[in-house]
Coordinates of C-alpha atoms in Angstrom, one line a residue:
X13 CA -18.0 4.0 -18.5
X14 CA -21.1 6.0 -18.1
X15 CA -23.2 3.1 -17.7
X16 CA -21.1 2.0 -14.6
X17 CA -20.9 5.1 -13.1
X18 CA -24.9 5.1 -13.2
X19 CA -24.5 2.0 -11.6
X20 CA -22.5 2.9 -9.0
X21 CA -25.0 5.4 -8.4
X22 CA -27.7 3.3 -7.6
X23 CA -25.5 2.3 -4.7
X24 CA -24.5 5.8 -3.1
X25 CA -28.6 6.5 -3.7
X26 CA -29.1 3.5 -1.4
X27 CA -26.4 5.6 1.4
X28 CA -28.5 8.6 1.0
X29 CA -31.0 6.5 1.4
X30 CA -29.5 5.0 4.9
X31 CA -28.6 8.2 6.0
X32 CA -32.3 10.0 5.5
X33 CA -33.6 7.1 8.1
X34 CA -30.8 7.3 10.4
X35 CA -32.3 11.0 10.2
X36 CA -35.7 10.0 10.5
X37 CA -34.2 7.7 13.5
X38 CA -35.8 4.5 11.5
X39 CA -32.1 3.6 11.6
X40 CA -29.3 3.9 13.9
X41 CA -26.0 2.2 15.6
X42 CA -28.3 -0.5 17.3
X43 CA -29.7 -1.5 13.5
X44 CA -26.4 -1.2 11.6
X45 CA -25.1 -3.7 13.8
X46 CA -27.9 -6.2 13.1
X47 CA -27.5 -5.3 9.5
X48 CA -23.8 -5.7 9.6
X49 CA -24.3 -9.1 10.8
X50 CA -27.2 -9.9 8.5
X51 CA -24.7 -9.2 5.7
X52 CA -21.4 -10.9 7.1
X53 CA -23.1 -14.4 7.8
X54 CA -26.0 -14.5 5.6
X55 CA -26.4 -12.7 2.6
X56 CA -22.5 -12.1 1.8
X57 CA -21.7 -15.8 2.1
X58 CA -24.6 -16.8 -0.2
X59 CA -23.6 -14.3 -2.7
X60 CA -19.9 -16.0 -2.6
X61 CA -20.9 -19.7 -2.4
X62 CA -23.4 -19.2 -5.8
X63 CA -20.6 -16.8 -7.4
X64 CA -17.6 -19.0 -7.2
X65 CA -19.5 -22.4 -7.7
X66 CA -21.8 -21.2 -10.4
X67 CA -20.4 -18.6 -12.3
X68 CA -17.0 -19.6 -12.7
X69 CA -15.5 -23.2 -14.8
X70 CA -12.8 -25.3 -12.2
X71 CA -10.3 -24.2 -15.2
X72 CA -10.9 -20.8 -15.0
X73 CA -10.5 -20.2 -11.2
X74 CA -7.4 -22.8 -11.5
X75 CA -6.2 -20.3 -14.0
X76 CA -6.5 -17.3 -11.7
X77 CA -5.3 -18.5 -8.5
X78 CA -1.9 -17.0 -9.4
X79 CA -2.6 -13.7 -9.9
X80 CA -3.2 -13.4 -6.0
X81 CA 0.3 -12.3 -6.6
X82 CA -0.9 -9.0 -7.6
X83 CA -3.5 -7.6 -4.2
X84 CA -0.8 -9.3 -1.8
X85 CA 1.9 -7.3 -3.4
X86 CA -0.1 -4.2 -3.4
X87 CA -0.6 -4.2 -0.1
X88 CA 2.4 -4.8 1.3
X89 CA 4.1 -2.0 -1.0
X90 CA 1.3 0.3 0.1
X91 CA 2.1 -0.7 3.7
X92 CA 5.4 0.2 3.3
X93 CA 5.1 3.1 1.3
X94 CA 2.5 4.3 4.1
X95 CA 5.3 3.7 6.7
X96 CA 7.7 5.7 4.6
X97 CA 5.5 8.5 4.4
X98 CA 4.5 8.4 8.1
X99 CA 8.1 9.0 9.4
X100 CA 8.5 12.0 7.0
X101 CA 4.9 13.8 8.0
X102 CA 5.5 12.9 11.3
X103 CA 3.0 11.0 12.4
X104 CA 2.5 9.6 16.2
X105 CA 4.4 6.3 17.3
X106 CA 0.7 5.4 18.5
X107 CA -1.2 6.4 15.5
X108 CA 1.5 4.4 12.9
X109 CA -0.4 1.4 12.6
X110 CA -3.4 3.2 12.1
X111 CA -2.4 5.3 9.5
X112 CA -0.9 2.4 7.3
X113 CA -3.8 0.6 7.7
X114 CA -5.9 3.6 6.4
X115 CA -3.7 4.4 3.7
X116 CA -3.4 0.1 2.5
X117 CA -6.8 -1.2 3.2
X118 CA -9.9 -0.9 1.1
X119 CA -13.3 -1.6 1.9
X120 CA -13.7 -5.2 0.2
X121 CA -16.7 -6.1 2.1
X122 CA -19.3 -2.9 2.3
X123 CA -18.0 -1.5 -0.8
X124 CA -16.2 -3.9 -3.0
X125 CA -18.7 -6.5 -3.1
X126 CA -21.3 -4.2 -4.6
X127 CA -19.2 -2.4 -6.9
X128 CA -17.4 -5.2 -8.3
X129 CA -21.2 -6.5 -9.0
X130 CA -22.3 -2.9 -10.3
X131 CA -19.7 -2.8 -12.7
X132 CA -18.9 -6.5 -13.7
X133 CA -21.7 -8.4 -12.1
X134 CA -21.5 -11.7 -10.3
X135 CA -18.7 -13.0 -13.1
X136 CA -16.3 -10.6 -11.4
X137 CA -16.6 -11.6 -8.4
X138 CA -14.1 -14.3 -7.6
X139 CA -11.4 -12.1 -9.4
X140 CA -12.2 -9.3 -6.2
X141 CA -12.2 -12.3 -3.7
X142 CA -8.5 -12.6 -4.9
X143 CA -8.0 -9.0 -3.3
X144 CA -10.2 -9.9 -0.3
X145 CA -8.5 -12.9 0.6
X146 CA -5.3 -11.4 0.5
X147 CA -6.7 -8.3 2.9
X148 CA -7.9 -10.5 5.5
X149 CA -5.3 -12.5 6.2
X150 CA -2.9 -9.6 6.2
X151 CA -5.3 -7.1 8.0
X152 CA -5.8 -9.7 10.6
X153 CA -2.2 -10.8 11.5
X154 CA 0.4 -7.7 10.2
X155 CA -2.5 -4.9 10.2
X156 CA -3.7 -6.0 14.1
X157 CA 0.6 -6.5 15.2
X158 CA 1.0 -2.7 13.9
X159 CA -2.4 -1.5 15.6
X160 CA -1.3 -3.1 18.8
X161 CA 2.1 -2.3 18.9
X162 CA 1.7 0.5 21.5
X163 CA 1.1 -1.8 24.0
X164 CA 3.4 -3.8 26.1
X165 CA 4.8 -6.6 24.7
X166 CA 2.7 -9.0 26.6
X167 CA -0.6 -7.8 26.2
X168 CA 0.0 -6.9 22.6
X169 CA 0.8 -11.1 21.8
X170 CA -1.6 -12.2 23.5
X171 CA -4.4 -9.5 22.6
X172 CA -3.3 -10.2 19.2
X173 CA -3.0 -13.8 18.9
X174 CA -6.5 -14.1 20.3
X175 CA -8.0 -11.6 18.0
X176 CA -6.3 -13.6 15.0
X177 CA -7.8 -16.3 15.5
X178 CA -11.2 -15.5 16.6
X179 CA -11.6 -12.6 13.1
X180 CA -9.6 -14.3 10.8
X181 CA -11.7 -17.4 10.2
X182 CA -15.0 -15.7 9.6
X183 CA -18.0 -16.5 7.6
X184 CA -17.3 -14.8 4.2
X185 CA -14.1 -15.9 4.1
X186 CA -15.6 -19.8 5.0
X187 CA -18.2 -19.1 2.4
X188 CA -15.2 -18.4 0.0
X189 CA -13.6 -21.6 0.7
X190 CA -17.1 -23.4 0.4
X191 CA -17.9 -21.9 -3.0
X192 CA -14.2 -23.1 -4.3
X193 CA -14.7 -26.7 -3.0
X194 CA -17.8 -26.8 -4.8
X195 CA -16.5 -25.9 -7.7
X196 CA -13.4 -28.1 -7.4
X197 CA -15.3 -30.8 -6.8
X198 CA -17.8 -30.2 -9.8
X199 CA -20.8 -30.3 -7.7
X200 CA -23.9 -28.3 -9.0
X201 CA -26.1 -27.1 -6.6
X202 CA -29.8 -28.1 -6.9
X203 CA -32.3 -25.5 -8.4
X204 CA -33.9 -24.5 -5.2
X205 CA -30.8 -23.9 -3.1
X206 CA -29.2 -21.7 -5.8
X207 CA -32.6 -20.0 -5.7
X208 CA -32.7 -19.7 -1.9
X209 CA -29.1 -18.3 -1.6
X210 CA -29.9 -16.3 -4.8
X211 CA -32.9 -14.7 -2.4
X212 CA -30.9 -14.2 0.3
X213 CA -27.4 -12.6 -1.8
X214 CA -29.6 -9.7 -3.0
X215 CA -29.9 -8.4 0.2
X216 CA -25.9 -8.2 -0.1
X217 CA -25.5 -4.6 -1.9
X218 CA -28.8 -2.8 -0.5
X219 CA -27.4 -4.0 3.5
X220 CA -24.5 -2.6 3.0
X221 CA -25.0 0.7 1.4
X222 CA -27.6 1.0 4.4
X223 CA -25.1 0.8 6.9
X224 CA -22.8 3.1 5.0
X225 CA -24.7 5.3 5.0
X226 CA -25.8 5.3 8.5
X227 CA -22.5 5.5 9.2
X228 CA -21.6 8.9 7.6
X229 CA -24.8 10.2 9.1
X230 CA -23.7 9.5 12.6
X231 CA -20.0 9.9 12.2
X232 CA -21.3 13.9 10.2
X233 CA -18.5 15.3 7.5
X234 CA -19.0 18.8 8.7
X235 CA -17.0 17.7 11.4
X236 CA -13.8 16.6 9.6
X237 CA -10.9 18.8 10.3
X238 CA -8.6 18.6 7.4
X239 CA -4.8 17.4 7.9
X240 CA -1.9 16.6 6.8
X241 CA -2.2 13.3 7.7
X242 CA -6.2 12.6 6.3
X243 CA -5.1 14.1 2.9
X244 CA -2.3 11.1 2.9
X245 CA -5.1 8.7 3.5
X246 CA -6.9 10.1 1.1
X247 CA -4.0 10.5 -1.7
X248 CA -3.4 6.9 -1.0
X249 CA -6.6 5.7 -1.3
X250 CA -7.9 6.9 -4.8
X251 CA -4.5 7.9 -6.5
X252 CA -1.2 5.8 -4.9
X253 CA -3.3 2.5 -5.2
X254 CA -5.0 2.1 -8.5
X255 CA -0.7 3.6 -9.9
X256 CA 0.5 0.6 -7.7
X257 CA -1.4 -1.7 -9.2
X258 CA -1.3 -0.8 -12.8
X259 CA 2.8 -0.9 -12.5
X260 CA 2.7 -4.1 -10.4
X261 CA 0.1 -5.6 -12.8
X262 CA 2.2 -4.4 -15.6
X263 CA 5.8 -5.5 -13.7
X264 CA 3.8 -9.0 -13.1
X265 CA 2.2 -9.5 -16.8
X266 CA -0.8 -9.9 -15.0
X267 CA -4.5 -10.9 -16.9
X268 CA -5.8 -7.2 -17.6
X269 CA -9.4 -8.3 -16.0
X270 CA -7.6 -9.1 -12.7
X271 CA -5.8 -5.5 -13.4
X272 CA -9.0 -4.0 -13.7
X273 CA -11.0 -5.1 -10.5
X274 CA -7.6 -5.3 -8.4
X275 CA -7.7 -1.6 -9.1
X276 CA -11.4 -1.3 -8.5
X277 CA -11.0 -3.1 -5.2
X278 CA -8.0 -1.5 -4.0
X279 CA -9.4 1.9 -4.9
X280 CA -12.0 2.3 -2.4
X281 CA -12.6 4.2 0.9
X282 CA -10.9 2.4 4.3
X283 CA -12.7 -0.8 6.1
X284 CA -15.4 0.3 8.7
X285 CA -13.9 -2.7 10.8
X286 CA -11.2 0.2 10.8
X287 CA -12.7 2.3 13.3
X288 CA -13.7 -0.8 15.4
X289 CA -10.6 -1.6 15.3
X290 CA -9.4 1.6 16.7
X291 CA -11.6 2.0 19.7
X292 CA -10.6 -1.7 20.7
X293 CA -7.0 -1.0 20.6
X294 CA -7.2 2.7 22.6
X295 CA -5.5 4.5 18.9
X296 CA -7.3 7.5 17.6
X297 CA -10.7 6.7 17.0
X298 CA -11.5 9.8 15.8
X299 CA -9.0 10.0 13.3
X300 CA -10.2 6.9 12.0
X301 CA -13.7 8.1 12.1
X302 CA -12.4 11.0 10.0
X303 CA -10.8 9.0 7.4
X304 CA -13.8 6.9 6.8
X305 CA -16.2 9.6 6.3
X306 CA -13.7 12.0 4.3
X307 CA -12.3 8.9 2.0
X308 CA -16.8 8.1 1.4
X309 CA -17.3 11.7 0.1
X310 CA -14.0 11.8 -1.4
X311 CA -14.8 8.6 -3.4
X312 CA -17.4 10.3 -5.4
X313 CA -15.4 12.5 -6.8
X314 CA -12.3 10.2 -7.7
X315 CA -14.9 7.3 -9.3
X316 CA -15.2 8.7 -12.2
X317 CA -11.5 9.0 -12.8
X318 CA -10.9 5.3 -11.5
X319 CA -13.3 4.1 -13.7
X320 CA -11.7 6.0 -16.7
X321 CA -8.6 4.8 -15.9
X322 CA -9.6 0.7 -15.4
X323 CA -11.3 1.3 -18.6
X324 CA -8.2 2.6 -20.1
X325 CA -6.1 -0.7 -19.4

């Protein structure tokens, strides 16, 4: 456990790291979005493709295709146990869909990615892809219809529909579906393509810590104002998740690796794409911006009991 939480480490360096140049004004909003998309289409998809078509046998990943069962549950009972809470705190019609969405989703892409390679390397990947698949394709069709239903019922179909199709279909989740019809297939990739997407994947954890931290810089937790409804977030986050997926895991007889890294994955701070989202749809940006910063400090303090706990199963 101590070795992994070292590991970890290494990453949230790297975010210090980020936010000393965003200090130094080396980095800022105009570089995190060329590093954002550096790590969507380039190095994320190459870390994907060589993971899932070299790391993994056909039978193995046959073998765990199943156990999608387990993220897709999670976050739909999350969801509703978000939407539960919501109505008892009180929460604004127009903020709803935010705060499920904070309280549900996880940051598989700038977080889970390099934690899941931290702690179980590059084998553990596909089993986290399970969790990422399942997040995208509910993020972008029930997560978007609950952001946007404060609009009318026109704009929020159309709005929606369009942004479905456009988000939803993106490169890591391509890359995804390469790297399994590679390995389906049986092809091996030749020696200097694995090493030319093995160049370009380990830009994957160092990218995205950068723009983490660059993120918290800018965003500044001194200015979080602590309430009711950002101590939900973060309850949900790092302690109604990883108990939701240990009794769902248990409920399901699930494989106690997929346990493990579903629990990893779904125990991580809220999606930047978040507080995109939120300034696209006219919701309370900076309640999302809140959340995100809060839930990335608060993280440091919960790993250590997350990764007791996964290493308790």
């Amino acid at each position: 456990m101590l070795h992994d939480y070292l590991n970890v480490m290494v990453l949230f360096l790297v975010v210090g790291l980020g936010a000393a140049l965003t200090k130094a004004k080396w980095l800022n909003a105009s570089t995190n979005t060329v590093f954002t998309k550096l790590l969507l289409n380039i190095a994320l998809p190459a870390t994907l493709i060589l993971s899932i078509s070299s790391d993994f046998t056909r039978r193995e990943f046959i073998k765990l295709l199943p156990d999608i069962i387990l993220p897709t549950t999670v976050i739909l009972v999350l969801m509703g146990l978000a939407f539960a809470v919501a109505k008892v705190i009180k929460v604004e019609r127009s903020d709803l869909g935010l705060f499920i969405g904070l309280c549900s989703m996880s940051s598989t892409i700038f977080f889970g990615i390099p934690i899941t390679l931290a702690v179980y390397g590059s084998h553990g990947l596909p089993y986290a892809l399970m969790t990422y698949a399942s997040q995208t394709v509910i993020y972008w069709t029930l997560g978007l219809y609950l952001l946007d239903m404060g609009k009318s019922e026109a704009q929020s179909g159309q709005s929606t529909f369009k942004t479905v199709i456009k988000d939803i279909v993106n490169m890591p989740l391509l890359a995804f579906f390469v790297g399994v019809g590679l390995l389906l297939i049986g092809f091996r990739l030749p020696s200097v393509i694995k090493e030319f997407l093995t160049t370009l994947g380990g830009m994957t954890s160092a990218l995205a810590m950068l723009v983490v931290g660059t993120i918290i810089f800018l965003s500044g937790l001194k200015n979080i104002k602590i309430t009711r409804a950002l101590c939900f977030v973060v309850i949900f986050r790092f302690i109604v998740a990883p108990i939701v997926v240990l009794g769902l895991g248990w409920l399901f007889s699930i494989d106690s690796q997929m346990i493990k890294i579903t629990m990893l994955i779904c125990s991580l701070p809220i999606p930047n794409t978040t507080v995109i989202l939120a300034e696209k749809y006219k919701v309370n940006v900076f309640f999302a911006t809140e959340a995100l910063s809060l839930s990335i400090g608060a993280y440091l303090i919960f790993l250590p009991v997350i990764l007791f706990a996964i290493h308790s199963v």
